[in-house]
Coordinates of C-alpha atoms in Angstrom, one line a residue:
Chain A
M1 CA 0.0 0.0 0.0
T2 CA 2.8 2.4 0.9
A3 CA 4.9 1.5 -2.2
T4 CA 5.0 4.4 -4.6
A5 CA 3.2 3.8 -7.9
V6 CA 5.7 3.9 -10.8
C7 CA 4.0 2.5 -13.9
T8 CA 3.9 4.7 -17.0
E9 CA 1.0 6.4 -18.7
E10 CA 1.5 4.1 -21.6
D11 CA 1.1 1.0 -19.4
V12 CA -2.2 2.3 -18.1
I13 CA -3.5 3.2 -21.6
E14 CA -2.4 -0.2 -22.9
A15 CA -4.3 -1.9 -20.1
L16 CA -7.4 0.2 -20.8
S17 CA -7.2 -0.8 -24.5
T18 CA -7.9 -4.4 -23.6
V19 CA -11.3 -3.6 -22.1
M20 CA -14.2 -4.2 -24.5
D21 CA -17.8 -3.1 -24.7
P22 CA -19.2 -6.6 -24.9
E23 CA -22.2 -5.6 -27.0
L24 CA -20.4 -3.5 -29.5
D25 CA -17.3 -5.6 -29.5
A26 CA -15.1 -2.6 -29.5
P27 CA -12.5 -1.3 -27.0
I28 CA -14.1 1.2 -24.6
I29 CA -11.2 3.6 -25.0
D30 CA -11.9 3.8 -28.8
L31 CA -15.6 4.4 -28.1
G32 CA -14.8 7.4 -25.9
F33 CA -16.0 5.7 -22.7
V34 CA -12.8 6.5 -20.8
R35 CA -13.3 10.1 -19.7
S36 CA -10.1 10.7 -17.8
V37 CA -7.0 9.0 -16.3
T38 CA -5.2 10.5 -13.4
L39 CA -1.9 9.2 -12.1
D40 CA -0.5 10.2 -8.7
D41 CA 2.0 8.8 -6.3
D42 CA -0.6 6.5 -4.7
G43 CA -1.9 5.0 -8.0
V44 CA -4.4 5.6 -10.8
T45 CA -7.9 6.9 -10.9
V46 CA -10.0 6.3 -14.1
H47 CA -13.4 7.9 -14.8
L48 CA -15.7 6.2 -17.2
R49 CA -18.8 7.6 -19.0
L50 CA -21.5 6.1 -21.2
P51 CA -23.7 7.3 -24.1
T52 CA -26.8 7.7 -21.9
A53 CA -27.7 7.7 -18.2
F54 CA -29.8 4.7 -18.9
C55 CA -27.3 2.3 -20.4
S56 CA -28.0 -1.1 -18.9
P57 CA -26.6 -1.5 -15.4
N58 CA -25.4 -5.0 -16.1
F59 CA -23.3 -3.8 -19.1
A60 CA -22.1 -0.8 -17.2
Y61 CA -21.0 -3.0 -14.3
L62 CA -19.3 -5.4 -16.7
M63 CA -17.2 -2.7 -18.3
A64 CA -16.4 -0.9 -15.0
S65 CA -15.3 -4.1 -13.3
D66 CA -13.3 -5.3 -16.4
T67 CA -11.5 -1.9 -16.3
L68 CA -10.6 -2.5 -12.6
D69 CA -9.4 -6.0 -13.4
A70 CA -7.3 -4.9 -16.4
L71 CA -5.7 -2.1 -14.4
R72 CA -4.8 -4.3 -11.5
L73 CA -2.7 -6.4 -13.8
V74 CA -0.3 -3.5 -14.5
E75 CA 2.9 -3.8 -12.5
D76 CA 3.5 -1.2 -9.9
I77 CA 0.3 0.6 -10.6
G78 CA -0.4 1.2 -6.9
Q79 CA -4.0 1.8 -5.8
V80 CA -6.6 1.6 -8.6
Q81 CA -9.9 3.5 -8.5
V82 CA -12.5 3.2 -11.2
L83 CA -15.5 5.5 -11.2
L84 CA -18.5 5.5 -13.5
D85 CA -19.9 9.1 -14.0
D86 CA -23.4 10.3 -14.9
H87 CA -25.2 6.9 -14.8
H88 CA -28.4 6.2 -13.0
D89 CA -26.6 3.6 -11.0
S90 CA -23.3 5.5 -10.6
E91 CA -23.5 5.5 -6.8
K92 CA -24.2 1.9 -6.5
I93 CA -21.7 0.7 -9.0
N94 CA -18.9 2.9 -7.7
A95 CA -19.5 1.8 -4.1
G96 CA -19.6 -1.8 -5.3
L97 CA -16.4 -1.5 -7.2
A98 CA -14.6 0.2 -4.3
A99 CA -15.7 -2.6 -1.9
D100 CA -15.0 -5.3 -4.5
A101 CA -18.5 -6.5 -3.8
G102 CA -19.1 -8.2 -7.1
Y103 CA -22.2 -7.9 -9.2
V104 CA -24.6 -9.6 -6.8
G105 CA -23.0 -7.8 -3.9
T106 CA -23.5 -4.5 -5.6
F107 CA -27.1 -4.8 -6.8
G108 CA -28.6 -7.1 -4.2
P109 CA -31.6 -9.3 -4.6
E110 CA -32.5 -8.4 -8.2
A111 CA -29.1 -9.5 -9.5
E112 CA -29.7 -13.2 -9.0
E113 CA -27.8 -14.5 -12.0
S114 CA -24.2 -14.1 -12.7
L115 CA -23.1 -12.1 -15.7
R116 CA -21.2 -15.1 -17.1
E117 CA -24.0 -16.1 -19.5
L118 CA -24.5 -12.6 -20.8
R119 CA -20.8 -12.2 -21.4
R120 CA -20.7 -15.6 -23.2
T121 CA -23.7 -14.5 -25.4
F122 CA -21.8 -11.5 -26.6
L123 CA -18.5 -13.2 -27.1
S124 CA -20.4 -15.7 -29.4
K125 CA -22.0 -12.9 -31.3
A126 CA -18.6 -11.2 -31.8
H127 CA -17.3 -14.5 -33.1
A128 CA -20.2 -14.9 -35.6
A129 CA -19.6 -11.3 -36.9
A130 CA -15.9 -11.8 -37.3
M131 CA -16.4 -15.1 -39.0
E132 CA -18.8 -13.5 -41.5
R133 CA -16.4 -10.7 -42.3
C134 CA -13.6 -13.3 -43.1
V135 CA -15.9 -15.5 -45.1
E136 CA -17.4 -12.6 -47.2
A137 CA -13.9 -11.2 -47.9
H138 CA -12.8 -14.7 -48.9
L139 CA -15.8 -15.2 -51.2
K140 CA -15.2 -11.9 -52.9
R141 CA -11.5 -12.6 -53.3
T142 CA -11.6 -16.2 -54.6
G143 CA -15.1 -16.5 -56.2
L144 CA -15.7 -19.6 -54.0
Q145 CA -19.3 -20.8 -54.0
A146 CA -21.4 -20.5 -50.9
N147 CA -21.8 -24.3 -50.8
E148 CA -18.0 -24.8 -50.5
I149 CA -17.5 -22.5 -47.5
Y150 CA -17.7 -25.4 -45.1
R151 CA -14.3 -26.6 -46.4
L152 CA -12.6 -23.4 -45.6
T153 CA -9.8 -23.6 -43.0
L154 CA -8.0 -20.9 -41.0
G155 CA -4.9 -21.5 -43.1
D156 CA -6.9 -20.5 -46.3
L157 CA -7.6 -17.0 -45.0
V158 CA -5.3 -14.2 -46.0
P159 CA -3.5 -12.6 -43.1
G160 CA -4.7 -9.3 -42.0
E161 CA -7.0 -7.4 -39.7
N162 CA -10.1 -9.6 -40.3
K163 CA -8.2 -12.7 -39.7
D164 CA -6.5 -11.4 -36.5
A165 CA -9.9 -10.3 -35.2
L166 CA -11.4 -13.7 -35.9
L167 CA -8.5 -15.5 -34.1
R168 CA -9.0 -13.2 -31.1
R169 CA -12.7 -13.9 -31.0
R170 CA -12.1 -17.7 -31.3
A171 CA -9.6 -17.5 -28.4
G172 CA -12.3 -15.6 -26.5
I173 CA -14.7 -18.5 -26.7
G174 CA -12.1 -21.2 -26.4
L175 CA -11.7 -22.3 -30.0
S176 CA -8.5 -23.5 -31.6
S177 CA -6.4 -21.3 -33.9
C178 CA -4.7 -24.2 -35.6
P179 CA -4.4 -23.4 -39.4
A180 CA -6.2 -26.7 -40.2
S181 CA -9.3 -25.8 -38.2
R182 CA -12.4 -25.1 -40.1
V183 CA -13.5 -21.4 -40.2
F184 CA -17.2 -21.9 -40.3
V185 CA -18.1 -23.4 -37.0
D186 CA -20.7 -22.9 -34.3
D187 CA -20.1 -21.3 -30.9
N188 CA -18.8 -24.7 -29.6
G189 CA -16.4 -25.1 -32.5
K190 CA -18.6 -27.8 -34.1
R191 CA -18.6 -27.9 -37.9
I192 CA -21.8 -26.6 -39.6
P193 CA -23.3 -29.2 -42.0
P194 CA -22.7 -28.0 -45.6
E195 CA -26.4 -27.6 -46.3
S196 CA -26.9 -25.3 -43.3
V197 CA -23.9 -23.0 -44.1
P198 CA -25.7 -20.4 -46.3
M199 CA -28.4 -19.9 -43.8
R200 CA -26.0 -19.6 -40.9
L201 CA -23.9 -17.2 -42.9
R202 CA -27.0 -15.0 -43.5
L203 CA -27.7 -15.0 -39.8
A204 CA -24.1 -14.1 -39.0
K205 CA -24.5 -11.2 -41.4
S206 CA -27.4 -9.8 -39.5
V207 CA -25.4 -10.1 -36.3
R208 CA -22.6 -8.1 -37.8
I209 CA -25.0 -5.4 -39.1
S210 CA -26.6 -5.2 -35.7
M211 CA -23.3 -4.7 -33.9
E212 CA -22.0 -2.2 -36.4
G213 CA -25.2 -0.2 -36.2
N214 CA -25.2 -0.1 -32.4
A215 CA -21.6 1.1 -32.4
H216 CA -22.6 4.0 -34.8
F217 CA -25.5 4.8 -32.5
C218 CA -23.6 4.7 -29.3
R219 CA -20.7 6.8 -30.7
G220 CA -23.2 9.4 -32.0
L221 CA -25.1 9.5 -28.7
L222 CA -21.9 9.9 -26.7
A223 CA -20.8 12.8 -28.9
T224 CA -24.2 14.4 -28.6
R225 CA -24.3 13.9 -24.8
Y226 CA -20.9 15.5 -24.2
T227 CA -20.9 18.2 -26.9
G228 CA -19.2 21.2 -25.6
S229 CA -17.9 19.6 -22.4
E230 CA -14.2 19.9 -21.5
S231 CA -13.8 16.2 -22.5
A232 CA -15.9 16.1 -25.7
G233 CA -13.3 14.2 -27.7
A234 CA -13.0 10.5 -27.7
A235 CA -9.5 10.4 -26.2
P236 CA -9.3 10.4 -22.4
R237 CA -7.9 13.4 -20.6
I238 CA -4.7 12.3 -19.0
T239 CA -3.4 14.1 -15.9
N240 CA -0.1 13.1 -14.3
L241 CA 0.4 14.4 -10.8
R242 CA 3.3 12.1 -10.0
T243 CA 6.1 13.7 -7.9
T244 CA 8.5 10.8 -8.5
R245 CA 9.5 9.9 -12.1
S246 CA 8.5 6.5 -13.4
P247 CA 11.4 4.2 -14.5
R248 CA 12.2 4.0 -18.2
Chain B
M1 CA -52.3 11.2 -47.0
Y2 CA -49.0 11.9 -48.8
Q3 CA -48.7 12.3 -52.5
K4 CA -45.6 12.0 -54.6
D5 CA -44.9 11.2 -58.2
G6 CA -48.6 10.4 -58.8
E7 CA -48.7 7.9 -56.0
N8 CA -50.9 8.3 -52.9
Y9 CA -49.9 6.9 -49.6
F10 CA -52.2 6.3 -46.6
I11 CA -50.2 7.1 -43.5
V12 CA -50.6 5.5 -40.1
D13 CA -48.1 6.6 -37.4
A14 CA -48.2 3.6 -35.2
H15 CA -46.3 4.9 -32.2
I16 CA -46.8 8.4 -30.9
A17 CA -46.8 9.9 -27.4
L18 CA -48.1 12.9 -25.5
W19 CA -45.6 13.3 -22.7
D20 CA -45.0 15.7 -19.9
A21 CA -41.4 15.8 -18.7
R22 CA -41.4 19.3 -17.2
P23 CA -39.4 19.7 -14.0
E24 CA -42.7 20.0 -11.9
N25 CA -43.6 16.5 -13.1
Q26 CA -40.2 14.9 -12.5
L27 CA -40.2 12.8 -9.4
N28 CA -36.4 12.5 -9.1
V29 CA -33.2 12.8 -11.0
H30 CA -34.1 9.8 -13.2
G31 CA -37.0 11.7 -14.6
K32 CA -34.6 14.4 -15.8
Q33 CA -32.1 11.8 -17.1
F34 CA -34.8 10.0 -19.0
I35 CA -36.0 13.0 -21.0
D36 CA -32.4 14.2 -21.4
C37 CA -31.7 10.8 -23.0
F38 CA -34.7 11.2 -25.4
Y39 CA -33.5 14.7 -26.2
D40 CA -30.1 13.3 -27.0
Y41 CA -31.7 10.8 -29.4
H42 CA -33.6 13.7 -31.0
R43 CA -30.5 15.9 -31.3
N44 CA -28.3 13.0 -32.5
L45 CA -30.6 11.7 -35.3
S46 CA -32.6 14.7 -36.5
P47 CA -31.8 17.0 -39.4
E48 CA -30.7 20.5 -38.2
S49 CA -34.0 22.0 -39.5
E50 CA -36.1 19.7 -37.4
L51 CA -34.6 20.3 -34.0
W52 CA -36.7 21.5 -31.2
S53 CA -35.6 23.5 -28.2
Y54 CA -35.2 21.6 -24.9
E55 CA -38.2 23.5 -23.4
E56 CA -40.5 22.6 -26.3
Y57 CA -39.3 19.1 -25.9
L58 CA -40.3 18.8 -22.3
Y59 CA -43.9 19.4 -23.1
Y60 CA -45.7 20.3 -26.3
G61 CA -49.4 19.7 -25.7
G62 CA -52.3 18.4 -27.8
E63 CA -52.6 21.3 -30.2
R64 CA -49.0 21.1 -31.3
L65 CA -49.3 17.3 -31.6
M66 CA -52.3 17.7 -33.9
R67 CA -50.5 20.2 -36.1
D68 CA -47.2 18.2 -36.3
L69 CA -49.0 15.0 -37.2
F70 CA -52.0 15.9 -39.2
T71 CA -51.6 19.4 -40.6
D72 CA -47.9 19.3 -41.4
G73 CA -47.1 15.7 -41.1
Y74 CA -49.4 13.9 -43.7
V75 CA -50.6 11.4 -41.1
D76 CA -54.1 10.0 -41.5
H77 CA -54.2 8.1 -38.3
A78 CA -52.0 7.9 -35.3
I79 CA -51.8 5.5 -32.3
F80 CA -50.8 6.5 -28.8
Q81 CA -48.3 4.1 -27.2
P82 CA -47.8 5.5 -23.7
A83 CA -45.0 4.7 -21.3
H84 CA -46.1 5.3 -17.7
L85 CA -42.8 5.5 -15.9
G86 CA -44.4 6.1 -12.5
A87 CA -41.0 5.7 -10.7
F88 CA -39.7 8.8 -12.5
Y89 CA -42.7 11.1 -13.0
R90 CA -45.4 12.2 -10.6
N91 CA -48.2 12.1 -13.0
G92 CA -46.7 9.6 -15.3
F93 CA -44.7 10.3 -18.4
G94 CA -47.4 9.6 -21.0
Q95 CA -50.4 11.8 -20.3
T96 CA -53.4 9.4 -20.3
E97 CA -56.2 11.9 -19.7
E98 CA -55.0 14.5 -22.2
A99 CA -54.3 11.9 -24.9
F100 CA -57.6 10.1 -24.4
A101 CA -59.5 13.4 -24.5
L102 CA -57.8 14.1 -27.9
T103 CA -58.9 10.8 -29.2
Q104 CA -62.5 11.6 -28.2
R105 CA -62.3 14.9 -30.0
Y106 CA -60.8 13.4 -33.1
P107 CA -62.1 9.8 -33.2
G108 CA -61.3 9.1 -36.8
K109 CA -57.7 10.3 -36.4
L110 CA -56.4 8.9 -33.1
T111 CA -56.4 5.6 -31.3
Y112 CA -55.5 5.4 -27.6
N113 CA -53.6 2.3 -26.5
H114 CA -53.0 2.0 -22.7
C115 CA -50.4 0.1 -20.7
W116 CA -50.5 -2.6 -18.0
D117 CA -48.0 -4.0 -15.6
P118 CA -48.3 -7.6 -14.4
R119 CA -46.6 -6.8 -11.1
F120 CA -49.8 -5.1 -10.0
G121 CA -51.3 -8.7 -9.8
Q122 CA -55.1 -9.0 -9.4
A123 CA -55.7 -5.3 -8.8
G124 CA -54.0 -4.5 -12.1
L125 CA -55.9 -7.1 -13.9
D126 CA -59.2 -5.6 -12.6
Q127 CA -58.0 -2.2 -13.7
L128 CA -57.2 -3.6 -17.2
R129 CA -60.8 -4.7 -17.6
R130 CA -62.1 -1.2 -16.6
D131 CA -59.5 0.4 -18.9
A132 CA -60.5 -1.8 -21.8
E133 CA -64.1 -0.7 -21.5
R134 CA -63.4 3.0 -20.9
F135 CA -60.7 3.4 -23.7
K136 CA -62.2 0.7 -26.0
L137 CA -58.7 -0.7 -26.2
K138 CA -57.5 -2.6 -29.3
G139 CA -54.0 -2.5 -28.2
V140 CA -51.5 -2.0 -25.3
K141 CA -48.0 -0.8 -25.0
L142 CA -45.8 -2.7 -22.6
Y143 CA -42.6 -1.3 -21.2
T144 CA -41.0 -4.4 -19.6
A145 CA -38.1 -2.3 -18.3
E146 CA -40.3 -0.2 -16.1
W147 CA -39.2 0.2 -12.5
Q148 CA -41.4 -0.6 -9.6
G149 CA -40.1 -0.6 -6.0
D150 CA -37.0 -2.7 -6.0
S151 CA -37.9 -4.4 -9.3
R152 CA -36.3 -3.2 -12.5
G153 CA -38.6 -5.0 -14.9
Y154 CA -40.6 -8.0 -15.8
K155 CA -40.8 -10.6 -18.6
L156 CA -43.6 -11.3 -21.0
D157 CA -43.5 -14.9 -20.1
D158 CA -43.9 -14.4 -16.3
P159 CA -46.9 -16.2 -14.9
W160 CA -48.8 -13.0 -14.2
S161 CA -47.9 -11.6 -17.6
Y162 CA -49.6 -14.6 -19.1
R163 CA -52.8 -13.9 -17.1
Y164 CA -52.8 -10.4 -18.5
L165 CA -52.3 -11.7 -22.0
E166 CA -55.1 -14.2 -21.5
T167 CA -57.4 -11.3 -20.4
C168 CA -56.3 -9.2 -23.5
Q169 CA -57.3 -12.1 -25.7
E170 CA -60.6 -12.4 -24.0
L171 CA -61.3 -8.6 -24.2
G172 CA -60.3 -8.4 -27.9
I173 CA -57.1 -6.4 -27.2
T174 CA -55.3 -8.0 -30.0
N175 CA -52.3 -5.8 -30.6
I176 CA -49.5 -6.1 -28.0
H177 CA -46.8 -3.5 -28.6
I178 CA -43.7 -4.3 -26.6
H179 CA -40.8 -2.0 -26.1
K180 CA -37.5 -3.8 -27.0
G181 CA -35.0 -1.1 -27.6
P182 CA -32.7 1.6 -26.3
T183 CA -32.8 3.1 -22.8
I184 CA -33.6 1.6 -19.5
R185 CA -33.7 -2.2 -19.1
P186 CA -34.3 -4.5 -16.2
L187 CA -31.3 -5.2 -14.1
D188 CA -29.6 -8.6 -14.6
R189 CA -32.4 -10.0 -16.7
D190 CA -31.7 -8.6 -20.1
A191 CA -34.7 -6.6 -21.4
F192 CA -33.3 -6.5 -24.9
D193 CA -33.5 -10.2 -25.1
V194 CA -36.6 -10.9 -27.3
A195 CA -36.8 -14.6 -26.1
D196 CA -39.9 -13.8 -23.9
V197 CA -41.7 -12.4 -27.0
D198 CA -40.9 -15.7 -28.8
K199 CA -42.6 -17.7 -26.1
A200 CA -45.6 -15.5 -25.7
A201 CA -46.1 -15.3 -29.5
S202 CA -46.2 -19.1 -29.7
D203 CA -48.6 -19.4 -26.8
F204 CA -50.9 -16.6 -27.9
P205 CA -51.3 -17.1 -31.6
E206 CA -54.4 -15.0 -31.8
L207 CA -52.5 -11.9 -30.5
N208 CA -50.2 -9.7 -32.7
F209 CA -46.9 -8.9 -31.0
V210 CA -45.4 -5.7 -32.4
V211 CA -41.8 -5.4 -31.3
E212 CA -41.1 -1.7 -31.1
H213 CA -37.7 -0.6 -32.4
C214 CA -37.6 -3.9 -34.2
G215 CA -35.4 -5.4 -31.6
L216 CA -32.6 -2.8 -32.0
P217 CA -30.0 -3.1 -30.7
R218 CA -30.6 -6.9 -31.3
L219 CA -32.0 -6.8 -34.8
E220 CA -30.7 -10.3 -35.5
D221 CA -32.4 -11.9 -32.5
F222 CA -35.7 -10.2 -33.4
C223 CA -35.4 -11.3 -37.1
W224 CA -34.7 -14.8 -36.0
I225 CA -37.9 -15.1 -33.9
A226 CA -40.1 -13.1 -36.3
T227 CA -39.1 -15.5 -39.1
Q228 CA -40.6 -18.3 -37.1
E229 CA -43.6 -16.6 -35.5
P230 CA -46.1 -15.3 -38.0
N231 CA -47.8 -13.1 -35.4
V232 CA -44.6 -11.1 -34.6
H233 CA -44.4 -7.7 -36.3
A234 CA -41.6 -5.0 -36.5
G235 CA -42.3 -1.4 -35.4
L236 CA -39.9 1.0 -37.0
A237 CA -39.8 3.5 -34.1
V238 CA -36.2 4.8 -33.6
A239 CA -35.1 2.8 -36.7
M240 CA -36.7 5.4 -39.0
P241 CA -34.5 8.5 -38.3
F242 CA -31.3 6.6 -39.4
I243 CA -32.7 7.4 -42.8
H244 CA -31.1 10.8 -42.4
T245 CA -27.9 10.2 -40.4
R246 CA -27.0 6.8 -41.6
P247 CA -28.9 6.0 -44.8
R248 CA -26.7 2.9 -45.5
Y249 CA -27.4 1.5 -42.1
F250 CA -31.1 2.2 -42.6
A251 CA -30.9 0.3 -45.9
Q252 CA -29.4 -2.6 -44.1
I253 CA -32.1 -2.6 -41.4
I254 CA -35.0 -2.4 -43.8
G255 CA -33.2 -4.9 -46.1
E256 CA -32.8 -7.4 -43.3
L257 CA -36.4 -6.9 -42.2
L258 CA -37.8 -7.5 -45.7
Y259 CA -35.6 -10.6 -46.0
W260 CA -36.4 -12.2 -42.6
L261 CA -40.0 -11.1 -42.2
D262 CA -42.0 -9.8 -45.1
E263 CA -43.5 -6.6 -46.3
N264 CA -46.8 -7.2 -44.4
R265 CA -45.3 -7.2 -40.9
I266 CA -43.4 -3.9 -40.8
Q267 CA -44.9 -0.7 -39.5
F268 CA -43.9 2.9 -39.8
S269 CA -43.6 5.0 -36.6
S270 CA -42.2 8.4 -36.0
D271 CA -42.1 7.8 -32.3
Y272 CA -43.4 11.4 -32.0
A273 CA -42.2 13.6 -30.3
L274 CA -38.8 12.0 -30.5
W275 CA -39.1 12.9 -34.2
T276 CA -41.8 14.6 -36.2
P277 CA -43.4 12.4 -39.0
R278 CA -43.2 14.9 -41.9
W279 CA -39.5 14.5 -42.9
L280 CA -39.5 10.8 -42.1
I281 CA -42.3 10.2 -44.5
E282 CA -40.9 12.4 -47.3
R283 CA -37.5 10.7 -47.0
F284 CA -38.9 7.2 -46.8
V285 CA -40.9 7.6 -50.0
D286 CA -37.8 9.0 -51.7
F287 CA -35.6 6.3 -50.2
Q288 CA -33.9 3.7 -52.3
I289 CA -31.3 1.0 -51.5
P290 CA -27.9 2.4 -52.6
E291 CA -26.8 1.1 -56.0
D292 CA -23.8 -0.8 -54.7
M293 CA -25.9 -2.6 -52.1
L294 CA -28.3 -4.0 -54.7
T295 CA -26.3 -7.2 -54.8
E296 CA -27.4 -7.8 -51.2
Y297 CA -30.9 -6.4 -51.1
D298 CA -33.7 -5.8 -53.6
Q299 CA -35.0 -2.4 -54.4
I300 CA -38.0 -1.4 -52.1
T301 CA -41.1 -1.2 -54.3
V302 CA -43.8 1.5 -54.1
D303 CA -46.3 -1.1 -52.9
Q304 CA -44.0 -2.2 -50.1
K305 CA -43.7 1.5 -49.0
K306 CA -47.4 1.9 -49.0
K307 CA -47.8 -1.2 -46.8
I308 CA -45.1 -0.1 -44.4
L309 CA -46.3 3.5 -44.2
G310 CA -49.8 2.7 -43.3
L311 CA -51.7 -0.2 -44.8
N312 CA -50.1 -2.8 -42.5
A313 CA -51.0 -1.0 -39.3
A314 CA -54.5 -0.1 -40.7
A315 CA -55.1 -3.8 -41.2
L316 CA -54.1 -4.7 -37.6
Y317 CA -56.3 -1.9 -36.1
G318 CA -59.2 -2.2 -38.5
I319 CA -58.7 1.4 -39.6
D320 CA -60.8 2.4 -42.7
V321 CA -58.7 3.0 -45.7
P322 CA -60.3 4.9 -48.7
A323 CA -60.7 2.7 -51.7
N324 CA -58.4 4.8 -53.8
L325 CA -55.5 4.4 -51.3
Q326 CA -55.7 0.6 -51.1
L327 CA -53.6 -1.9 -53.0
A328 CA -55.0 -4.4 -55.4
E329 CA -53.8 -7.1 -53.0
P330 CA -54.8 -6.3 -49.4
A331 CA -52.0 -5.5 -47.0
G332 CA -51.4 -7.1 -43.6
Q333 CA -52.4 -10.5 -44.6
E334 CA -50.1 -12.9 -42.9
G335 CA -49.0 -15.8 -44.9
V336 CA -49.7 -14.1 -48.2
E337 CA -46.1 -14.3 -48.9
V338 CA -43.5 -16.2 -47.0
A339 CA -40.3 -14.4 -46.2
A340 CA -37.1 -15.5 -47.9
G341 CA -35.6 -16.3 -44.6
A342 CA -38.5 -18.3 -43.5
R343 CA -38.5 -20.3 -46.7
E344 CA -35.0 -21.4 -46.1
I345 CA -35.6 -22.3 -42.5
V346 CA -38.6 -24.4 -43.4
S347 CA -36.7 -26.2 -46.2
S348 CA -33.5 -26.8 -44.2

């Protein structure tokens, strides 16, 4: 507790970059949800904000507690404080985070279920959307027929952003990244029978459209909500109050 | 009625409100946060020329409503879909008495739908019977994310919900509008999840379930159940204004809906006063799927636009449509055409 915090600003930003909005499948720092980062000799304080005061409390809690967890992994970070601003449950969530109370401990009797299932649902959706992007790009590039997609392996995909994203999503739900693995699989890694592939691809497409659209909407709302405020931009405001220099 | 290029469109605005969010009606900070959130939607998705001031937005009254919808807005018939939000507003958010009085003054133009909440148990059920008689209800609007005491919401397949739905069926309240969309949701239980609609739609085949905001932000979940349940419909509230800010995204939404459902189960809504109908109708009639997206979606036809803008909702509510505004083939007939998505599901 008394040890002086010496991690760098970059370490903190890097850790924040790993925290995702589960529904939009995008890093919260890119979405503008990280309002400010303050470093001092005791540790780090991060303020989060969301597109509306009524963003779902379970998602808000997920993102805030993920932020806390990600920051605690940073070496020599000292004390970590995460605060959610301007939300209808800010008080509850902030008190719960400070006390490490967990989701049920924070919200009490209404929060009977754990958030695990919700998280899994969104990881699966993120996987479906990433899979669709890769398959569509591959079809466009090679002229492969829809009924041959089932044969496609990870090794067939050209390296790049889409493939990297797919591999990350696969890791997220525990699927292999072996080049011989089939691309078009269900959430459990099971192959889709060839005759069902076109239909499943169509559904994956609507998952992708839905996620992309929500991200547009949330970014737009966040910008509208914070127009004219000191921290209107997407990048967090970083304040370094350290009296001792960090190593490096 | 709206006229363009020699075509006449009968317009039903299937989701409107007469709300009062003025400070004196706000019960707590959530009342302010809620209307601020609406106002942000309004500012974020409206064209500059259609923006209201914040004060106008808090309360606009019946006279302005009539003008925006019927004088300026081309609307032939509009349906109130009130949200009560008793935990946020002293006298409720939707203004029951004022809205109902308007429907009495303009009976051919306005329909009043009311709301119920299964957490009121037997007392609420008795109230529903009285409301059905007084308001001559043909439909209800359900806000499953409504707060009540410690509860942050309910599900459509809760046992008490089923008793209310049974009563609706008995009383001839056939149109169940259910809010599945942005803003507040129950804690823990995920109000965006449309699975409860799926169950209820299967168990109450005589009722029509209109999913407002067509499941956004979970369009895909909505499409998946609507493909399989012929009595599930898409309300375009909140989806419509994307036609201005994100026309390509709007093309995708409408393209997906036409693919998974069919043209008979999609309804236009301005969600007034979130947005005024005039510009939405004008732009929708002019709207076309962008050229480069025609490989994915078909062009939207004039007949499809006529159905979406009014004929589908008119069919659900038994609203009279003048003969010259009808199509050769009647709208709103379920099963007239099976959606492309449904065909594949059935055959696979």
